[in-house]
Coordinates of C-alpha atoms in Angstrom, one line a residue:
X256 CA -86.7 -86.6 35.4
X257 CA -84.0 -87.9 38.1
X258 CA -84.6 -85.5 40.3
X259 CA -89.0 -86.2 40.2
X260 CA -88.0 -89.8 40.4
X261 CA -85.6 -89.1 43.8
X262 CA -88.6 -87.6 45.1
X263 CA -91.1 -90.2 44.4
X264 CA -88.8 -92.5 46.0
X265 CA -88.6 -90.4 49.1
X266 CA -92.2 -89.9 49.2
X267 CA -92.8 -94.0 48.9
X268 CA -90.4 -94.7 51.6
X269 CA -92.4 -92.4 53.9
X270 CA -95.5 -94.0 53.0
X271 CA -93.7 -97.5 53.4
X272 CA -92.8 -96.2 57.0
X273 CA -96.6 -95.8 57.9
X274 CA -97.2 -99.7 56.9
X275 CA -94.4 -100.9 58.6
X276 CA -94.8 -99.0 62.2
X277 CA -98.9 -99.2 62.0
X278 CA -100.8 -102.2 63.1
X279 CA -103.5 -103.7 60.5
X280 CA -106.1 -102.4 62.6
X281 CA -104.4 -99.0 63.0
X282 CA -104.2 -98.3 59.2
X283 CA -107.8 -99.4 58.8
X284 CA -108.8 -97.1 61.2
X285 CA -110.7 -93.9 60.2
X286 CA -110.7 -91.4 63.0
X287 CA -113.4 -89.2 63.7
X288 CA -113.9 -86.2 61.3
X289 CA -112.1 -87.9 58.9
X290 CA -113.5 -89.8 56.0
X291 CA -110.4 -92.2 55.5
X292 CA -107.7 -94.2 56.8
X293 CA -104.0 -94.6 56.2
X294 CA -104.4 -97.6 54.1
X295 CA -106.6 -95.9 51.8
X296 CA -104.8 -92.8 51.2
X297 CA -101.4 -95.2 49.8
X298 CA -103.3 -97.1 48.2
X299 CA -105.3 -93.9 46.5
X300 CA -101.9 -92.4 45.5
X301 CA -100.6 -95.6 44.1
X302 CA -104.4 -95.9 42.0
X303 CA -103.4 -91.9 41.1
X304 CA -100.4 -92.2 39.9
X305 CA -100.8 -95.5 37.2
X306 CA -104.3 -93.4 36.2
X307 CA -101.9 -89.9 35.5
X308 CA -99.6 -91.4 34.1
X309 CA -100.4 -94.7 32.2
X310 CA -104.1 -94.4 31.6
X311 CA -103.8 -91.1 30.5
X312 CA -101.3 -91.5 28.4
X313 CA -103.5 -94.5 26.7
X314 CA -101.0 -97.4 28.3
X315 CA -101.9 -100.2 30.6
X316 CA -101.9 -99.7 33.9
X317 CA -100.3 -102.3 36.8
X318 CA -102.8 -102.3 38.6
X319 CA -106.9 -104.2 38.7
X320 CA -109.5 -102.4 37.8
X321 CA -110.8 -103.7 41.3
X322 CA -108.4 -101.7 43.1
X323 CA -109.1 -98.6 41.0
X324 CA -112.7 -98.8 41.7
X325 CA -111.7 -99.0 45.3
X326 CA -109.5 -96.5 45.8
X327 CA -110.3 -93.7 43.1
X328 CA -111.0 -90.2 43.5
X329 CA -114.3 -89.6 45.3
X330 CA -114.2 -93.5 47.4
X331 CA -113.8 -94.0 50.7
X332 CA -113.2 -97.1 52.6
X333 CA -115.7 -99.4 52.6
X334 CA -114.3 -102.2 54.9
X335 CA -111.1 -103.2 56.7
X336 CA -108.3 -103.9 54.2
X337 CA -106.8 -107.3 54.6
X338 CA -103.3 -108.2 55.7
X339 CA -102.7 -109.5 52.2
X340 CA -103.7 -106.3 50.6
X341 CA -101.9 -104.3 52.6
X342 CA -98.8 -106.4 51.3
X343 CA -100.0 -106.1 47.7
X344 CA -100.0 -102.4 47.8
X345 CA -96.5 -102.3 50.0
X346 CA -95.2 -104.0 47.0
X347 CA -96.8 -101.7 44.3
X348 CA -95.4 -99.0 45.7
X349 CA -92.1 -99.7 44.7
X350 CA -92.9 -102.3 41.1
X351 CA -95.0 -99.2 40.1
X352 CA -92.2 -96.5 40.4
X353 CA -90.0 -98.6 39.0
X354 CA -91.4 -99.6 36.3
X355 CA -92.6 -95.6 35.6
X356 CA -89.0 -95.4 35.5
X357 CA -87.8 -97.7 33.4
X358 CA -90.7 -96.6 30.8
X359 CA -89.7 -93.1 30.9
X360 CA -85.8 -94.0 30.2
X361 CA -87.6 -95.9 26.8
X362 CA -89.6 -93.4 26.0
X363 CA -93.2 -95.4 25.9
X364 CA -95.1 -92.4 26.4
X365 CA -96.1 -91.1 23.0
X366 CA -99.2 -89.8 23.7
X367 CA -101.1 -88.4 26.1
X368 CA -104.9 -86.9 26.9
X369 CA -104.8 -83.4 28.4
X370 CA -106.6 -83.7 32.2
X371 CA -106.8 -80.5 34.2
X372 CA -106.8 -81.6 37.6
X373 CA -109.3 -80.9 40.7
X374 CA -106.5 -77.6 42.0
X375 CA -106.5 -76.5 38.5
X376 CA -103.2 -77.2 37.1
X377 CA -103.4 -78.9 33.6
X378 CA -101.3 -81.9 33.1
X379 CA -100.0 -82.1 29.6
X380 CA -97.5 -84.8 29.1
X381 CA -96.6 -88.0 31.4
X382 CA -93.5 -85.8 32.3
X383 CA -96.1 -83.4 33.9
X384 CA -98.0 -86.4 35.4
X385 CA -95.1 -87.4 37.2
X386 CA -94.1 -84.2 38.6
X387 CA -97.7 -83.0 39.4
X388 CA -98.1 -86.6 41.6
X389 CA -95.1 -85.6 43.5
X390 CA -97.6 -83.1 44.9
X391 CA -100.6 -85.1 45.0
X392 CA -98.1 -87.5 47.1
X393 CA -97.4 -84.9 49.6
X394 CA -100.8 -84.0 49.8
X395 CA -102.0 -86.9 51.0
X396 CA -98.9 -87.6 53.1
X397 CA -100.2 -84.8 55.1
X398 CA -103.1 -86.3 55.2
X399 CA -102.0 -89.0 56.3
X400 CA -99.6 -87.5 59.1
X401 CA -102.9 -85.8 60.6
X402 CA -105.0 -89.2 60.7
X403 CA -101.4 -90.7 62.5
X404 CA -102.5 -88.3 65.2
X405 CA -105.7 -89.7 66.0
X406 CA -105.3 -93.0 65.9

């Protein structure tokens, strides 16, 4: 798992960059052809990762069920985020790896509810979970790296 976790960490620090050199109005902005923003994509992989991990594996999650109604699969923004949001989810970034961490090295996850996600690949274990967000991280990384362009 130390290796998943190094790249989770590299993956956050990325998206950390993008909140730190982007303007509030910059990462609320949603460029034409595009149905999202840079905000929404970090704060969609952060509502992803608690939902593959914890939620499927029948534990609490860290974050509001406000934010995962905001930012789930199939949303979109809705209105500008907040200056104060934005800091929430800078600081989730990090408290939710961590934590994952931390939970793994105690072994809390016991259980977990088979999901086969939207590419196909079935996610059997919270070990799984956390590897297959590594991809769903660089997905939407990509993503996001294409919005940067347009804005």
């Amino acid at each position: 798992m130390q290796t998943t976790f190094e790249i989770n960490k590299t993956s956050r620090n990325l998206l950390l960059q993008f909140l730190e050199n982007h303007s509030l109005e910059n990462l609320n902005k949603i460029p034409e052809g595009f149905s999202n923003n840079l905000i929404w994509n970090i704060g969609h992989i952060v509502v992803v990762q608690q939902m593959l991990v914890y939620k499927l594996s029948g534990l609490p999650m860290m974050i509001s069920d406000e934010m995962v109604e905001k930012y789930k699969k199939g949303t979109k923004p809705e209105h500008n985020i907040s200056q104060e949001e934005v800091n929430e989810i800078k600081k989730l970034l990090f408290s939710t790896l961590e934590q994952a961490k931390e939970d793994f090295a105690n072994d809390v996850f016991d259980n977990y509810m088979e999901f086969t996600t939207g590419v196909g690949f079935t996610v059997k274990s919270a070990k799984s979970a956390m590897e297959f967000n590594n991809y769903h991280e660089a997905l939407h990384t990509g993503i996001m790296m294409q919005i940067k362009k347009f804005i």
